[in-house]
PDB file of C-alpha atoms in Angstrom:
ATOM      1  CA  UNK A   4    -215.395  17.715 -23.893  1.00  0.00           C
ATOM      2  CA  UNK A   5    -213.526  16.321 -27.153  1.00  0.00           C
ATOM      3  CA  UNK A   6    -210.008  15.075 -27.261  1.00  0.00           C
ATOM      4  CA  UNK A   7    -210.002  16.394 -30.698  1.00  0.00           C
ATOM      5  CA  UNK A   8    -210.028  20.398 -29.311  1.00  0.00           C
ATOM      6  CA  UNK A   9    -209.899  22.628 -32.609  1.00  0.00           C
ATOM      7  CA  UNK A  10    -208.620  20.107 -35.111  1.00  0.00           C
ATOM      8  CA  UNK A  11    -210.093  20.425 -38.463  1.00  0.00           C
ATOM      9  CA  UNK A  12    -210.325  17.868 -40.729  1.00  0.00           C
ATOM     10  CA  UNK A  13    -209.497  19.948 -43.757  1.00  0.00           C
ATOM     11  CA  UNK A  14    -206.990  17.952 -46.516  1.00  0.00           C
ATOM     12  CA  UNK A  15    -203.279  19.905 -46.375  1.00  0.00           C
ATOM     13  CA  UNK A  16    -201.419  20.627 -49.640  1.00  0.00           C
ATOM     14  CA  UNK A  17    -198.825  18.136 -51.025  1.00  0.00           C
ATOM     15  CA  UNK A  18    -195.285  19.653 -50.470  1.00  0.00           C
ATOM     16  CA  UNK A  19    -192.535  17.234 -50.463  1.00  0.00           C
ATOM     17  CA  UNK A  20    -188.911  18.807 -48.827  1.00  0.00           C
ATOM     18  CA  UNK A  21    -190.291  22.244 -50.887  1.00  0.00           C
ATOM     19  CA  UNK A  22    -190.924  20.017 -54.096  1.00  0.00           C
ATOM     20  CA  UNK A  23    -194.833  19.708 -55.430  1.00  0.00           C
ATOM     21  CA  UNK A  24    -195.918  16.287 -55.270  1.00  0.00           C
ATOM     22  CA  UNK A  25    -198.761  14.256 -57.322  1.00  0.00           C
ATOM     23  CA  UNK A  26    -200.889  11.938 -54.926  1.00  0.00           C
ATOM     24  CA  UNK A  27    -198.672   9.279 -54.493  1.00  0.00           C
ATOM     25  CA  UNK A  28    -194.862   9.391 -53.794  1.00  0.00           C
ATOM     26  CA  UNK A  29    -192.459   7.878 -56.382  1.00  0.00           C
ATOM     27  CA  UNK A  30    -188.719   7.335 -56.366  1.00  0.00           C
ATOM     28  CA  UNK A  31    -187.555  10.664 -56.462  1.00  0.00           C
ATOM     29  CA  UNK A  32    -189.168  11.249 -53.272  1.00  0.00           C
ATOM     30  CA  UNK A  33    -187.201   9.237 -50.909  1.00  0.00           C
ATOM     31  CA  UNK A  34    -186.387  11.028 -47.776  1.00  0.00           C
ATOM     32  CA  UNK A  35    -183.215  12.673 -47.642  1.00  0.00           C
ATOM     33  CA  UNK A  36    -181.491  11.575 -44.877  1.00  0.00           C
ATOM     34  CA  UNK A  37    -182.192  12.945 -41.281  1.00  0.00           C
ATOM     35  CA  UNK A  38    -185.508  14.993 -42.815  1.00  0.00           C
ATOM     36  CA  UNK A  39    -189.369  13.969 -43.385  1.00  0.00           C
ATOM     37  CA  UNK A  40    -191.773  16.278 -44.840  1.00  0.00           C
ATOM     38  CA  UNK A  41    -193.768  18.520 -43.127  1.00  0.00           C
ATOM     39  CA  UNK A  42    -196.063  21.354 -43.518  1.00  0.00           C
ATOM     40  CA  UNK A  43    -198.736  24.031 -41.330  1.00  0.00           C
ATOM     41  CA  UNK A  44    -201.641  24.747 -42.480  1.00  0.00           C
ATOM     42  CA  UNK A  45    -204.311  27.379 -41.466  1.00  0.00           C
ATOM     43  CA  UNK A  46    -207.615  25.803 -40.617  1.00  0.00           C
ATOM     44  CA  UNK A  47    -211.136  27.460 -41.552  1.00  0.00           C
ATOM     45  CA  UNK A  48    -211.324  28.255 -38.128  1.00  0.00           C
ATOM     46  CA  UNK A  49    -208.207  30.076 -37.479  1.00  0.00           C
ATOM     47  CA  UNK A  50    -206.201  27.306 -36.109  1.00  0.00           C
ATOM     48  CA  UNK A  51    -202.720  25.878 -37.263  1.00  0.00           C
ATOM     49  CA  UNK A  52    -202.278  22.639 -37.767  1.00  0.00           C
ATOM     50  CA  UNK A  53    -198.685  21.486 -38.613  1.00  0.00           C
ATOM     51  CA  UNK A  54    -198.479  17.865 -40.371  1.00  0.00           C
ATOM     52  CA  UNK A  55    -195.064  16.041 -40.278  1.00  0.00           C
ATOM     53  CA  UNK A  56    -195.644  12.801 -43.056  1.00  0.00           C
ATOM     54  CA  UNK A  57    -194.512   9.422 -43.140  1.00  0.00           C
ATOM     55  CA  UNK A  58    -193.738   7.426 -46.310  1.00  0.00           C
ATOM     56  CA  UNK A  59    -196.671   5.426 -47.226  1.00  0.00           C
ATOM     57  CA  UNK A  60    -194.925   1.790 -46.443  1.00  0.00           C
ATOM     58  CA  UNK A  61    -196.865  -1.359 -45.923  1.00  0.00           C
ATOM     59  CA  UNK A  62    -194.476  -2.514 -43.001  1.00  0.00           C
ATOM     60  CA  UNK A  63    -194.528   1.003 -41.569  1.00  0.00           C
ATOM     61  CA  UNK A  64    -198.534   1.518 -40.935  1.00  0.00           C
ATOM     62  CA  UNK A  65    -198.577  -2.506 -40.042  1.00  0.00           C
ATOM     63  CA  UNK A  66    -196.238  -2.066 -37.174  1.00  0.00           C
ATOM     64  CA  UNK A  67    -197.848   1.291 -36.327  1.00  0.00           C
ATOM     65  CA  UNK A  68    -201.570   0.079 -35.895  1.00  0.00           C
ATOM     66  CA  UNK A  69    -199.955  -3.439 -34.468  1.00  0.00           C
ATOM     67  CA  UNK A  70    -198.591  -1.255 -31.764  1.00  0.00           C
ATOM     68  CA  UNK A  71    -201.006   1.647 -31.113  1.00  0.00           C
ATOM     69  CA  UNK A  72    -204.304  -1.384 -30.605  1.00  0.00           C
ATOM     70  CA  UNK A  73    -202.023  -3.926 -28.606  1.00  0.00           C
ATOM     71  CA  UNK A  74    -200.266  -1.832 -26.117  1.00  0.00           C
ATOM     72  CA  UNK A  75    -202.256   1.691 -26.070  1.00  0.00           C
ATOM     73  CA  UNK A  76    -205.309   0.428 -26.947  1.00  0.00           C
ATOM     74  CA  UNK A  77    -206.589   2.760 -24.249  1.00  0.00           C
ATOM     75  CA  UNK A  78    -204.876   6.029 -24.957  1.00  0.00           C
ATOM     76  CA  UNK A  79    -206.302   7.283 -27.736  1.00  0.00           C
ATOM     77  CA  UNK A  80    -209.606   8.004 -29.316  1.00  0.00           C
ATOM     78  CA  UNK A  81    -210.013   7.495 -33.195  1.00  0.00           C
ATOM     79  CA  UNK A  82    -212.409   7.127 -35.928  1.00  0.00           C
ATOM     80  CA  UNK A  83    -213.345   9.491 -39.106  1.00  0.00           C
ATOM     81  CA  UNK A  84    -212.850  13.234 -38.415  1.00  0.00           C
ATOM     82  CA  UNK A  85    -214.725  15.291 -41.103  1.00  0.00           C
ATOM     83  CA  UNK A  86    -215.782  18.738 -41.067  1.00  0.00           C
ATOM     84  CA  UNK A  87    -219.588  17.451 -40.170  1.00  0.00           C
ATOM     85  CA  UNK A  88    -219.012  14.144 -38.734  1.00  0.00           C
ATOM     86  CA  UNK A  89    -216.626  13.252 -36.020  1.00  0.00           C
ATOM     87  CA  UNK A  90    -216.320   9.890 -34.830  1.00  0.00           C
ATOM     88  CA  UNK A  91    -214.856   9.699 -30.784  1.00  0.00           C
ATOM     89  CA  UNK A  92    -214.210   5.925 -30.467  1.00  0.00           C
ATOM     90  CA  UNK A  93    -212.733   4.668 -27.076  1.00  0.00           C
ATOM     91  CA  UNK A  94    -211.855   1.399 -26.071  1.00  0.00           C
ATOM     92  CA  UNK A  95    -212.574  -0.537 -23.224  1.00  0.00           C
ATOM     93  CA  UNK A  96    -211.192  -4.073 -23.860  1.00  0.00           C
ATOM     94  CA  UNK A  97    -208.137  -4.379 -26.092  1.00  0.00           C
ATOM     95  CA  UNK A  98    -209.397  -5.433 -29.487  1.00  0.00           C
ATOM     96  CA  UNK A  99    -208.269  -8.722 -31.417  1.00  0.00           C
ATOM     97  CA  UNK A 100    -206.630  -7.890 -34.537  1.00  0.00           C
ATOM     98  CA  UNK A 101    -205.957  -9.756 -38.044  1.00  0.00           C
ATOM     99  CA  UNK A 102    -204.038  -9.038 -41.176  1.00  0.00           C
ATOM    100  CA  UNK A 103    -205.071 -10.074 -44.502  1.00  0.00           C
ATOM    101  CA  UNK A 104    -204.713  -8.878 -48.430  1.00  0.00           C
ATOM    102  CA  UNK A 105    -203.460  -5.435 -47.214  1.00  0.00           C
ATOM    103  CA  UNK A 106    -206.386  -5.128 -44.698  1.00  0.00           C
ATOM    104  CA  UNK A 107    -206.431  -4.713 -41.164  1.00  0.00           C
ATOM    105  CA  UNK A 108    -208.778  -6.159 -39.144  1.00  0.00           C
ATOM    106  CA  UNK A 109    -209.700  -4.888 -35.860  1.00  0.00           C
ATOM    107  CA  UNK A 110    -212.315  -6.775 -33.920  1.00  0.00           C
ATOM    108  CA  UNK A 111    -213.859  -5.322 -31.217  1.00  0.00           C
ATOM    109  CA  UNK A 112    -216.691  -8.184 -30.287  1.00  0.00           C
ATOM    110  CA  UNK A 113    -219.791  -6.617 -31.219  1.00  0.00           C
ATOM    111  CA  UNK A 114    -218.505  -5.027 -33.891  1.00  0.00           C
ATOM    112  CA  UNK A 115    -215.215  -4.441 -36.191  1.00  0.00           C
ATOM    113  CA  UNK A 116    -213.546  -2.519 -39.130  1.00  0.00           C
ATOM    114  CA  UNK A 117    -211.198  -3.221 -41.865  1.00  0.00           C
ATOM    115  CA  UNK A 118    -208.564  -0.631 -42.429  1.00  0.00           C
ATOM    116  CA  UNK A 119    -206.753  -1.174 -45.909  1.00  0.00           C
ATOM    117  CA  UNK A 120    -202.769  -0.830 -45.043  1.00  0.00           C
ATOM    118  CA  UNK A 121    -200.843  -1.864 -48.231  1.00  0.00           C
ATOM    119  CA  UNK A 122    -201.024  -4.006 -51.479  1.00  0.00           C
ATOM    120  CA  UNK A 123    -204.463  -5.567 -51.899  1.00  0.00           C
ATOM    121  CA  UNK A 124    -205.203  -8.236 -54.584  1.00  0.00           C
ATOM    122  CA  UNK A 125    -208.374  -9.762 -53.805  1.00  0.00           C
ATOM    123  CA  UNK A 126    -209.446 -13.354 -54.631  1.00  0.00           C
ATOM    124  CA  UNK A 127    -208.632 -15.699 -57.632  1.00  0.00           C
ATOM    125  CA  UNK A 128    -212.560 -15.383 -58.292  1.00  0.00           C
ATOM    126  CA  UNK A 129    -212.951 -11.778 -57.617  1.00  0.00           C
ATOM    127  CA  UNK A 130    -209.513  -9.798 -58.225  1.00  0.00           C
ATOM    128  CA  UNK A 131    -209.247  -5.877 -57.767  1.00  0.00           C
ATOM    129  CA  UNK A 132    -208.107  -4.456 -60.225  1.00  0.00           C
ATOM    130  CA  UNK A 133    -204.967  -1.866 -60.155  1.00  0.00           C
ATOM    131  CA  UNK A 134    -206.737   1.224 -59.883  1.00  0.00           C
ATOM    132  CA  UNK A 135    -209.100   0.427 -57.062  1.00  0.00           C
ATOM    133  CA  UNK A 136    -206.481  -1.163 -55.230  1.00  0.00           C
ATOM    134  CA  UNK A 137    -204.447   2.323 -55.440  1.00  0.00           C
ATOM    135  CA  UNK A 138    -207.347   4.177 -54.520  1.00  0.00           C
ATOM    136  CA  UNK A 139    -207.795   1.726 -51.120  1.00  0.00           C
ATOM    137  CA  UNK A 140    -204.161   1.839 -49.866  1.00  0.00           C
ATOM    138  CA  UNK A 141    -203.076   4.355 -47.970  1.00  0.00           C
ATOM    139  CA  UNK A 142    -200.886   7.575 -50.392  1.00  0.00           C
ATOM    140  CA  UNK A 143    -199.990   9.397 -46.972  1.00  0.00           C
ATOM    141  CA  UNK A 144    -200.146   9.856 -43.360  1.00  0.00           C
ATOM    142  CA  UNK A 145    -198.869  12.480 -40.876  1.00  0.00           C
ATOM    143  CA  UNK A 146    -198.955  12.664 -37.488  1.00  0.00           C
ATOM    144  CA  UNK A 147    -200.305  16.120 -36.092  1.00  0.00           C
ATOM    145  CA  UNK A 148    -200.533  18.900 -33.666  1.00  0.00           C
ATOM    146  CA  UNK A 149    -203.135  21.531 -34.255  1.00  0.00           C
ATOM    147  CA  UNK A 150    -203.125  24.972 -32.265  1.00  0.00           C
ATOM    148  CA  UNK A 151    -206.710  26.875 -31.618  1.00  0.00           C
ATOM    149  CA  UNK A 152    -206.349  30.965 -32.136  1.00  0.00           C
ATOM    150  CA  UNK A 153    -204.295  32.986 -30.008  1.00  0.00           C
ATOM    151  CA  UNK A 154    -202.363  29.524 -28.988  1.00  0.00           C
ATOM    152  CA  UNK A 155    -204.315  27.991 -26.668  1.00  0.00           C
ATOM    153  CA  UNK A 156    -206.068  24.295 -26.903  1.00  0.00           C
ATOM    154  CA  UNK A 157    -205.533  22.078 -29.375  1.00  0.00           C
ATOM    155  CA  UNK A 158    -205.260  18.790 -30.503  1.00  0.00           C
ATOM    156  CA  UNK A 159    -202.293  15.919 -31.331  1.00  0.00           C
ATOM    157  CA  UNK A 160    -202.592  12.847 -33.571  1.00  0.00           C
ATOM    158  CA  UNK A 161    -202.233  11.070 -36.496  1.00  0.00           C
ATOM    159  CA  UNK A 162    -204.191  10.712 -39.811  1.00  0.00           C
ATOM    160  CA  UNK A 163    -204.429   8.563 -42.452  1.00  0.00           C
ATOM    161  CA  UNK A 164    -205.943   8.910 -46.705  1.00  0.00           C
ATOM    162  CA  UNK A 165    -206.239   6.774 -49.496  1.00  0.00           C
ATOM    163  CA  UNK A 166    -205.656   7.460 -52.733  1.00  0.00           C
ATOM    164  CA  UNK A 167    -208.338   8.979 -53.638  1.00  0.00           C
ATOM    165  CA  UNK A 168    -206.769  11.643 -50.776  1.00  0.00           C
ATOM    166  CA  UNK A 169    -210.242  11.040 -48.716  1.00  0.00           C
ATOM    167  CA  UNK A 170    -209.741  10.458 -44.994  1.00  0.00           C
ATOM    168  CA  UNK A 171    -209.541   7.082 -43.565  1.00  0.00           C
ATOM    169  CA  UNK A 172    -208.920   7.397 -40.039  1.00  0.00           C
ATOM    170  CA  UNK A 173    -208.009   9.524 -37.084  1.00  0.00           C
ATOM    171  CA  UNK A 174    -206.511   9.185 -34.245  1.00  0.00           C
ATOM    172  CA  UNK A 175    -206.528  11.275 -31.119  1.00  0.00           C
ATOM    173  CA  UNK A 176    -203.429  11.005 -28.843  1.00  0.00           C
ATOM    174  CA  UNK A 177    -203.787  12.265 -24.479  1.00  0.00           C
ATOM    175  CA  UNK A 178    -204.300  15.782 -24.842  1.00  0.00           C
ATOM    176  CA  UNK A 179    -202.595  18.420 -22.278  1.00  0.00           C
ATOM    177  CA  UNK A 180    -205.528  20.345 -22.121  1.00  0.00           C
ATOM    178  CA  UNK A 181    -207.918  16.906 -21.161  1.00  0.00           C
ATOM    179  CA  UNK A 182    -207.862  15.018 -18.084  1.00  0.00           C
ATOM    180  CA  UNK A 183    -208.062  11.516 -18.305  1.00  0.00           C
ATOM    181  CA  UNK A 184    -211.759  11.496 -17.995  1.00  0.00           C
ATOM    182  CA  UNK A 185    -211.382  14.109 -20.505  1.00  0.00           C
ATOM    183  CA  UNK A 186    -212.762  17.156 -18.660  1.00  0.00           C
ATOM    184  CA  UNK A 187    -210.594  20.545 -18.955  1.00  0.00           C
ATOM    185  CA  UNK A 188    -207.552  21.179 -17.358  1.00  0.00           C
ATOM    186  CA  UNK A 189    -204.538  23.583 -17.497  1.00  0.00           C
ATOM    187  CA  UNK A 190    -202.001  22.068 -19.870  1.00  0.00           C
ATOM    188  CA  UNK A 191    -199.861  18.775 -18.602  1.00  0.00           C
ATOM    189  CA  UNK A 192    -197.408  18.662 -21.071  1.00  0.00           C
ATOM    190  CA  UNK A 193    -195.867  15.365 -19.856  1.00  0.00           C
ATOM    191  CA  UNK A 194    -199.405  13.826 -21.679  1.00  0.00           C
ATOM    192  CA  UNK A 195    -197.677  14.481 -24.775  1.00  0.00           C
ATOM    193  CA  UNK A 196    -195.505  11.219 -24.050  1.00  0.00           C
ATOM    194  CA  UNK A 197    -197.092   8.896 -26.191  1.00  0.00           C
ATOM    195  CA  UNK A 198    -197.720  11.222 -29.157  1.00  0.00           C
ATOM    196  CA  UNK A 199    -193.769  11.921 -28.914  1.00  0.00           C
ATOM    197  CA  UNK A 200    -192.494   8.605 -28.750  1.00  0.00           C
ATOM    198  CA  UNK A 201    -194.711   7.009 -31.845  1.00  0.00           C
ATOM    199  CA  UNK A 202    -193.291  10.164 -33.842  1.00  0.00           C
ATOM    200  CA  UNK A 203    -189.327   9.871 -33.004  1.00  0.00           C
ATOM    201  CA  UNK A 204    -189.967   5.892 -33.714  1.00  0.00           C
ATOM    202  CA  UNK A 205    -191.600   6.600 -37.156  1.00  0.00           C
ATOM    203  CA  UNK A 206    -190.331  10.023 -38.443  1.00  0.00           C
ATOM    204  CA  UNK A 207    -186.600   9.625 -39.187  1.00  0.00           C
ATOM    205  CA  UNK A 208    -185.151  12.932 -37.912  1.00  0.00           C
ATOM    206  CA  UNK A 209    -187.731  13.692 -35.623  1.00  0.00           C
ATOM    207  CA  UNK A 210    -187.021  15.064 -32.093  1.00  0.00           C
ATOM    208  CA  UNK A 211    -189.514  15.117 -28.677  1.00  0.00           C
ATOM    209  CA  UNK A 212    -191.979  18.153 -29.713  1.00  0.00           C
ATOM    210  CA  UNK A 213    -192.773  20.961 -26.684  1.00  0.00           C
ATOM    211  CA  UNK A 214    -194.494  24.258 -26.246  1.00  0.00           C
ATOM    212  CA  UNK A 215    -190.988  25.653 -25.550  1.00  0.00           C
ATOM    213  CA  UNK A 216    -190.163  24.430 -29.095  1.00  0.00           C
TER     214      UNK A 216
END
C-alpha cells in the first residue's frame, strides 16, 4: 500500500484570494490578514484535491524542513510525485542536515539531496545568474488533502515547485486510511495530528481540518 492513496501530481491553477496570479507573488499579494490562498482542484482521476498555499519565504520553508527532518523525521514519506514516477522515501535514522547558498542539504549517509529553499548566488568564480536562480527557488508551496471518488481514501501533505512551476518535492503526512506499517485500515482521524499542527503553525488563519469539516 502507498501513503500517497489517490493523490495526483497534476500542477493546480494560480488563484490568489480570487485574483489571477503570474508565477511568482509580488507585493500586491501579501496576505490579507487572517486568510491564505487556497484552491480544489479535480484530478484526472476523479479525485479532489484542495491546496491551501504558503508565501514563498526563505525563513518560512527553512524552519519548515528544519522541523519536519529533526523531529518527524519518521512520520512522513516524501520524494518526487509525478504522474509516472512516484518516489516513497522513508527514513530510518534521522538525517544530518546543512544550509548553504539557499540550499538544503539533507544527508542521509549513503546518500543525500540538495533542496534549493531561497536566494542562491553561487560562487565568486562561478555566479548564477538571476534567472536561473529564480527558476531554482521555490515560487509556491501548499500543503494538501486529496479525496478519491465518492469520498473515500485519500491522501494529506505538502508540496513544493520552483519557478519554472515543476515539482520539487512531496511529502506524505500519517494517513487515516494507513496503519503505521502502512497496510489498510478504517479511517483514524486522530493520524491527521501532525498534518494539522504544521498547517495552523504555517498558514495564518488556518484552523485543525476534519471530515466533519
Amino acid at each position: 500500500a502507498t501513503r500517497s492513496g489517490t493523490d495526483s501530481a497534476a500542477h493546480p491553477a494560480s488563484v490568489w484570494v480570487g485574483v489571477v496570479r503570474s508565477d511568482h507573488y509580488t507585493k500586491e499579494e501579501e496576505l490579507i490578514e487572517g486568510q491564505y490562498r487556497n484552491e480544489t482542484v479535480e484530478d484526472s482521476d476523479g479525485s479532489h484535491t484542495t491546496y491551501e498555499y504558503l508565501l514563498p519565504e526563505e525563513a518560512a520553508f527553512k524552519s519548515f524542513f528544519y522541523e519536519m527532518f529533526q523531529q518527524h523525521w519518521g512520520d512522513m514519506v516524501f520524494g518526487p510525485c509525478l504522474e509516472g514516477a512516484v518516489f516513497e522515501i522513508q527514513l530510518t535514522d534521522p538525517p544530518q542536515l546543512g544550509y548553504l547558498d539557499g540550499y538544503l542539504t539533507v544527508n542521509l549517509k549513503d546518500w543525500h539531496f540538495h533542496l534549493c529553499l531561497g536566494l542562491h548566488k553561487g560562487s565568486k568564480a562561478n555566479s548564477t545568474s538571476d534567472a536561473l536562480a529564480q527558476q531554482r527557488r521555490p515560487s509556491k508551496a501548499a500543503f494538501f488533502r486529496s479525496i478519491g471518488r465518492g469520498g473515500r481514501f485519500g491522501s494529506w501533505g505538502f508540496r513544493l515547485w520552483n519557478g519554472a512551476q515543476e515539482q520539487m518535492l512531496t511529502i506524505f503526512f500519517p494517513n487515516p486510511y494507513l496503519s503505521e506499517r502502512m497496510k489498510p485500515q478504517k479511517p483514524d482521524w486522530s493520524r491527521l495530528v501532525l498534518w494539522n499542527e504544521m498547517r495552523c503553525k504555517y498558514l495564518p488563519g488556518a484552523v485543525a481540518w476534519s471530515p466533519e469539516g
